[in-house]
Every structure is written in C-alpha cells, then in structure tokens.
Amino acid sequence: MPTFKPIKQSRVSEEVTEQMKRSILVGYFKSGDKLPSERELSEQFKVSRVAVREALRVLENTGFLTTRQGVTGGTFVTDLTFEHLSNAFIDLFRAEKISIPELVQVRLLVEPEIAKQAALNIDQNYALRLKDALEVEGLPVRNITDDLDKKTAVHYILAEMCGNRFFEALERSLMALTRRVVLVVNPSEPFMHPAGMHRPIVDAVLSGNADSAAMEMEKHTIEFGENLIKMEQTYRDRRKQL
C-alpha cells in the first residue's frame, strides 16, 4: 500500500479523490489493478467509508475506475481513454454551450499540422496501414456506426504517425466528439463523406510531401466541416419543434 496521509474533516472526500488519483497517475495502481476494499481504504485514510465511497464514485465518473459485481468483482483501475472527455463535450453540445463551427475551427488548427508531421514520419508499416484504411472506406457500410468506423480510421493512423502524443490526444478527443455528435444527431439521410475523400491526403503523406499533406487536410476539414455545420442546424431545428 502507498503511504496515504490522514485527512482533515474539511473537504474529506475531495482529498481522498486527489490522493487516489495521484496514486493512479504515478503508476502505483496500474490499469486492471483491483483497489483495496472500502474498509481498508478508510483505515488507511482515517476517514469514514462514506467519504471513501464518494471519492471512488467521483473517480469512476471521471474514467479512472470501474466497478464490477459478483464474486470476482470490486473496484478496478481503468485504461484511461477519451470517452469521458467526449461525454463532457457532448453534454455541452446538447446544452448549446459549444457549437460545431467551434469544433471545426479547432480541427482546422490541429489536423493540417498532424498531416504535415505524419508525412515526415512515413514508413513502410504506416504506408500499408493507410492504404488498407483507404480500401476499407470503399466497402459497403451496414449502418452509421460502421460508416463512422471506416471513415475515421485514416485520422487515427495519421494522429499516431505524427509522433506527438499531445497532438494525438487532441485528435482522438476531437474525433470522439465528432463521432458522438453525429450519433446524437442521427441524420436520417446518408451523411458521412463518400469513400475516397481521404485519398488526396493519404497520397501526399505517402509521398512524404508535408506541405501538400497539410494543404489537402485543410481542404478536407473545411469541406467536411460544412457538412457538420448543416447537420447541426438540422438537429437544432428539430429540437425546437419538439
């Protein structure tokens, strides 16, 4: 067990939350690890089990922990993903606190640079993955989720290729939010861009032409962004009629 510090009664659960979070972030508790029981944690922290339970609830809601039921159940450390971040953004979108034009503006700042850096890091393995992703885009789609999976693969590969984990984190968050917005809006007509729309970007990346890759990505982001903005307007109009 790490050496947790006793906590004053003010802000008890918040302090427990912070100490637990730090123990996960520094790697004492790793993804998949089972946490000690509420009783053991309350003894370590010298606080009530109610305070521990509240701290665990907060950490679960923010994506650090998950609870499993049954004989082999308990509280386990999760592999941090961008799902909770996109959940927060989708709530802001529904509440009209953020808009699609703002999302598109951020994508225009981030994605051309990702494509540029990806072109500088192209190798045989990445080339094969990009070509495969383009080929998959041309396959028939079963539903909107399948369409999203096929049409976002190139973006995820480029984000990985760019060699900057912060850029990759931003792109994964932006793509997750875009995906959630599309699923929330649930357009009645075919929405996603047609197969091959990523080809000019991929061709530029494969050739190692960084400036061309950035330019083609900018074109794509603007064109696709226009579709997203139209989709948002349809969604807002539909909500006003309810």
Tab-separated table of C-alpha atoms in Angstrom:
chain	number	residue	atom	x	y	z
A	1	MET	CA	0.000	0.000	0.000
A	2	PRO	CA	1.207	3.569	-0.651
A	3	THR	CA	1.580	5.823	2.385
A	4	PHE	CA	-1.612	7.877	2.349
A	5	LYS	CA	-1.798	10.951	4.587
A	6	PRO	CA	-4.508	11.356	7.238
A	7	ILE	CA	-7.074	13.934	6.137
A	8	LYS	CA	-8.750	16.798	7.959
A	9	GLN	CA	-12.547	16.701	8.091
A	10	SER	CA	-12.990	19.626	5.700
A	11	ARG	CA	-13.105	18.527	2.056
A	12	VAL	CA	-12.565	14.915	3.108
A	13	SER	CA	-13.823	13.147	0.009
A	14	GLU	CA	-12.040	15.652	-2.275
A	15	GLU	CA	-8.731	14.942	-0.559
A	16	VAL	CA	-9.270	11.200	-0.817
A	17	THR	CA	-10.064	11.637	-4.506
A	18	GLU	CA	-6.879	13.605	-5.155
A	19	GLN	CA	-4.602	11.179	-3.326
A	20	MET	CA	-6.163	8.215	-5.088
A	21	LYS	CA	-5.887	9.926	-8.443
A	22	ARG	CA	-2.206	10.715	-7.871
A	23	SER	CA	-1.510	7.094	-6.942
A	24	ILE	CA	-3.008	6.035	-10.297
A	25	LEU	CA	-1.271	8.698	-12.358
A	26	VAL	CA	2.190	7.942	-10.934
A	27	GLY	CA	1.655	4.264	-11.655
A	28	TYR	CA	1.292	2.763	-8.195
A	29	PHE	CA	-2.080	1.407	-9.290
A	30	LYS	CA	-1.995	0.343	-12.931
A	31	SER	CA	-4.709	-0.436	-15.463
A	32	GLY	CA	-6.545	-3.593	-14.394
A	33	ASP	CA	-5.407	-3.469	-10.758
A	34	LYS	CA	-8.041	-4.100	-8.123
A	35	LEU	CA	-8.193	-1.481	-5.375
A	36	PRO	CA	-8.283	-2.338	-1.675
A	37	SER	CA	-11.746	-2.575	-0.136
A	38	GLU	CA	-13.609	0.473	1.177
A	39	ARG	CA	-12.852	-0.693	4.712
A	40	GLU	CA	-9.113	-0.941	4.038
A	41	LEU	CA	-9.020	2.446	2.347
A	42	SER	CA	-10.980	4.120	5.137
A	43	GLU	CA	-8.492	2.736	7.663
A	44	GLN	CA	-5.549	3.985	5.609
A	45	PHE	CA	-7.007	7.451	5.122
A	46	LYS	CA	-8.509	7.521	8.625
A	47	VAL	CA	-11.845	8.714	7.240
A	48	SER	CA	-15.339	7.258	7.060
A	49	ARG	CA	-16.278	4.667	4.466
A	50	VAL	CA	-18.852	7.196	3.206
A	51	ALA	CA	-16.035	9.595	2.263
A	52	VAL	CA	-14.127	6.789	0.531
A	53	ARG	CA	-17.254	5.694	-1.319
A	54	GLU	CA	-17.853	9.253	-2.565
A	55	ALA	CA	-14.239	9.555	-3.735
A	56	LEU	CA	-14.465	6.262	-5.607
A	57	ARG	CA	-17.704	7.399	-7.231
A	58	VAL	CA	-16.042	10.591	-8.494
A	59	LEU	CA	-13.080	8.658	-9.864
A	60	GLU	CA	-15.416	6.226	-11.612
A	61	ASN	CA	-17.406	9.074	-13.163
A	62	THR	CA	-14.210	10.663	-14.486
A	63	GLY	CA	-12.980	7.444	-16.056
A	64	PHE	CA	-10.261	6.368	-13.620
A	65	LEU	CA	-12.112	3.425	-12.085
A	66	THR	CA	-14.751	0.856	-12.933
A	67	THR	CA	-16.862	-1.311	-10.618
A	68	ARG	CA	-17.591	-4.977	-11.288
A	69	GLN	CA	-20.182	-7.056	-9.484
A	70	GLY	CA	-20.017	-10.691	-8.397
A	71	VAL	CA	-17.574	-12.953	-6.592
A	72	THR	CA	-14.593	-11.655	-8.567
A	73	GLY	CA	-15.915	-8.097	-8.518
A	74	GLY	CA	-14.613	-4.961	-6.882
A	75	THR	CA	-13.218	-1.607	-7.940
A	76	PHE	CA	-10.612	-1.703	-10.709
A	77	VAL	CA	-8.337	0.859	-12.348
A	78	THR	CA	-9.277	1.510	-15.967
A	79	ASP	CA	-7.160	2.230	-19.008
A	80	LEU	CA	-7.732	5.964	-19.425
A	81	THR	CA	-9.470	6.799	-22.721
A	82	PHE	CA	-11.018	9.874	-24.302
A	83	GLU	CA	-14.566	8.616	-23.865
A	84	HIS	CA	-15.249	10.635	-20.712
A	85	LEU	CA	-13.846	13.768	-22.296
A	86	SER	CA	-16.139	13.339	-25.288
A	87	ASN	CA	-19.046	12.672	-22.890
A	88	ALA	CA	-18.434	16.047	-21.249
A	89	PHE	CA	-18.267	17.789	-24.620
A	90	ILE	CA	-21.440	16.145	-25.889
A	91	ASP	CA	-23.308	17.441	-22.834
A	92	LEU	CA	-22.025	20.942	-23.640
A	93	PHE	CA	-23.148	20.499	-27.252
A	94	ARG	CA	-26.645	19.450	-26.206
A	95	ALA	CA	-26.840	22.442	-23.872
A	96	GLU	CA	-25.704	24.736	-26.726
A	97	LYS	CA	-22.602	25.750	-24.790
A	98	ILE	CA	-20.352	24.752	-27.698
A	99	SER	CA	-21.111	24.558	-31.403
A	100	ILE	CA	-19.989	22.657	-34.475
A	101	PRO	CA	-18.334	25.746	-36.045
A	102	GLU	CA	-16.142	25.941	-32.938
A	103	LEU	CA	-15.280	22.252	-33.273
A	104	VAL	CA	-14.425	22.715	-36.947
A	105	GLN	CA	-12.242	25.726	-36.126
A	106	VAL	CA	-10.168	23.646	-33.695
A	107	ARG	CA	-9.893	20.785	-36.178
A	108	LEU	CA	-8.598	23.268	-38.760
A	109	LEU	CA	-5.838	24.283	-36.360
A	110	VAL	CA	-4.850	20.763	-35.354
A	111	GLU	CA	-5.381	18.382	-38.266
A	112	PRO	CA	-3.282	20.029	-41.026
A	113	GLU	CA	-0.288	20.026	-38.676
A	114	ILE	CA	-0.903	16.366	-37.848
A	115	ALA	CA	-0.950	15.503	-41.561
A	116	LYS	CA	2.224	17.528	-42.093
A	117	GLN	CA	4.097	15.726	-39.323
A	118	ALA	CA	2.739	12.354	-40.467
A	119	ALA	CA	4.228	12.933	-43.934
A	120	LEU	CA	7.617	13.467	-42.309
A	121	ASN	CA	7.322	10.163	-40.427
A	122	ILE	CA	6.047	7.871	-43.198
A	123	ASP	CA	7.488	4.353	-43.256
A	124	GLN	CA	6.521	1.029	-44.836
A	125	ASN	CA	4.324	-0.081	-41.941
A	126	TYR	CA	2.348	3.169	-41.822
A	127	ALA	CA	2.062	3.201	-45.616
A	128	LEU	CA	0.440	-0.235	-45.578
A	129	ARG	CA	-1.960	0.756	-42.802
A	130	LEU	CA	-3.035	3.908	-44.631
A	131	LYS	CA	-3.593	2.018	-47.883
A	132	ASP	CA	-5.638	-0.613	-46.042
A	133	ALA	CA	-7.743	2.079	-44.365
A	134	LEU	CA	-8.475	3.671	-47.740
A	135	GLU	CA	-9.501	0.309	-49.151
A	136	VAL	CA	-11.843	-0.334	-46.225
A	137	GLU	CA	-13.514	3.043	-46.809
A	138	GLY	CA	-14.744	1.729	-50.154
A	139	LEU	CA	-16.516	-1.287	-48.679
A	140	PRO	CA	-20.320	-1.254	-48.201
A	141	VAL	CA	-21.494	0.100	-44.841
A	142	ARG	CA	-24.093	-1.583	-42.645
A	143	ASN	CA	-25.119	1.396	-40.535
A	144	ILE	CA	-23.957	4.809	-39.377
A	145	THR	CA	-21.650	3.342	-36.700
A	146	ASP	CA	-19.938	1.173	-39.293
A	147	ASP	CA	-19.632	4.207	-41.584
A	148	LEU	CA	-18.025	6.222	-38.796
A	149	ASP	CA	-15.558	3.434	-38.052
A	150	LYS	CA	-14.494	3.204	-41.686
A	151	LYS	CA	-14.249	6.952	-42.308
A	152	THR	CA	-12.289	7.858	-39.168
A	153	ALA	CA	-9.559	5.190	-39.384
A	154	VAL	CA	-7.257	7.363	-41.514
A	155	HIS	CA	-7.431	10.181	-38.967
A	156	TYR	CA	-6.407	7.895	-36.112
A	157	ILE	CA	-3.462	6.475	-38.075
A	158	LEU	CA	-2.227	9.949	-39.018
A	159	ALA	CA	-2.526	11.071	-35.393
A	160	GLU	CA	-0.386	8.142	-34.309
A	161	MET	CA	2.121	8.842	-37.092
A	162	CYS	CA	2.645	12.495	-36.209
A	163	GLY	CA	4.891	11.494	-33.326
A	164	ASN	CA	3.458	13.974	-30.832
A	165	ARG	CA	1.324	12.393	-28.124
A	166	PHE	CA	-0.322	15.686	-27.249
A	167	PHE	CA	-1.426	16.151	-30.848
A	168	GLU	CA	-2.601	12.544	-30.853
A	169	ALA	CA	-4.605	13.148	-27.667
A	170	LEU	CA	-6.201	16.257	-29.163
A	171	GLU	CA	-7.089	14.466	-32.388
A	172	ARG	CA	-8.568	11.460	-30.615
A	173	SER	CA	-10.670	13.786	-28.466
A	174	LEU	CA	-11.843	15.763	-31.493
A	175	MET	CA	-12.697	12.618	-33.430
A	176	ALA	CA	-14.504	11.114	-30.450
A	177	LEU	CA	-16.560	14.287	-30.071
A	178	THR	CA	-17.333	14.409	-33.808
A	179	ARG	CA	-18.448	10.792	-33.644
A	180	ARG	CA	-20.687	11.389	-30.627
A	181	VAL	CA	-22.261	14.462	-32.240
A	182	VAL	CA	-23.105	12.501	-35.389
A	183	LEU	CA	-24.631	9.680	-33.334
A	184	VAL	CA	-26.648	12.122	-31.226
A	185	VAL	CA	-27.960	13.933	-34.292
A	186	ASN	CA	-28.586	10.586	-36.053
A	187	PRO	CA	-29.131	12.068	-39.524
A	188	SER	CA	-31.916	10.373	-41.470
A	189	GLU	CA	-30.131	10.631	-44.821
A	190	PRO	CA	-26.629	9.317	-45.698
A	191	PHE	CA	-24.320	11.792	-44.050
A	192	MET	CA	-20.706	10.735	-43.902
A	193	HIS	CA	-18.368	11.798	-46.664
A	194	PRO	CA	-18.013	9.444	-49.624
A	195	ALA	CA	-15.259	6.879	-49.924
A	196	GLY	CA	-12.019	8.255	-51.323
A	197	MET	CA	-12.357	11.684	-49.743
A	198	HIS	CA	-9.149	10.992	-47.800
A	199	ARG	CA	-7.192	9.846	-50.850
A	200	PRO	CA	-5.501	13.203	-51.677
A	201	ILE	CA	-4.335	13.450	-48.056
A	202	VAL	CA	-3.020	9.902	-47.984
A	203	ASP	CA	-1.288	10.304	-51.361
A	204	ALA	CA	0.507	13.410	-50.110
A	205	VAL	CA	1.538	11.676	-46.887
A	206	LEU	CA	2.761	8.596	-48.768
A	207	SER	CA	4.903	10.811	-50.990
A	208	GLY	CA	6.434	12.495	-47.943
A	209	ASN	CA	5.218	15.916	-49.098
A	210	ALA	CA	4.480	17.605	-45.785
A	211	ASP	CA	3.180	20.906	-47.174
A	212	SER	CA	0.865	19.161	-49.629
A	213	ALA	CA	-0.415	16.862	-46.867
A	214	ALA	CA	-1.265	19.874	-44.684
A	215	MET	CA	-2.989	21.643	-47.587
A	216	GLU	CA	-5.075	18.592	-48.521
A	217	MET	CA	-6.086	18.046	-44.914
A	218	GLU	CA	-7.159	21.672	-44.624
A	219	LYS	CA	-9.348	21.294	-47.725
A	220	HIS	CA	-10.884	18.132	-46.332
A	221	THR	CA	-11.563	19.631	-42.909
A	222	ILE	CA	-13.311	22.649	-44.457
A	223	GLU	CA	-15.415	20.509	-46.797
A	224	PHE	CA	-16.387	18.015	-44.126
A	225	GLY	CA	-16.916	20.830	-41.634
A	226	GLU	CA	-19.575	22.343	-43.904
A	227	ASN	CA	-21.461	19.052	-43.742
A	228	LEU	CA	-21.191	19.022	-39.966
A	229	ILE	CA	-22.474	22.592	-39.676
A	230	LYS	CA	-25.501	21.808	-41.871
A	231	MET	CA	-26.150	18.723	-39.795
A	232	GLU	CA	-26.072	20.748	-36.572
A	233	GLN	CA	-28.608	23.236	-37.944
A	234	THR	CA	-30.960	20.381	-38.841
A	235	TYR	CA	-30.526	18.992	-35.329
A	236	ARG	CA	-31.214	22.354	-33.645
A	237	ASP	CA	-34.295	22.974	-35.821
A	238	ARG	CA	-35.613	19.513	-34.997
A	239	ARG	CA	-35.209	20.140	-31.249
A	240	LYS	CA	-37.112	23.454	-31.467
A	241	GLN	CA	-40.072	21.618	-32.960
A	242	LEU	CA	-40.315	19.153	-30.064
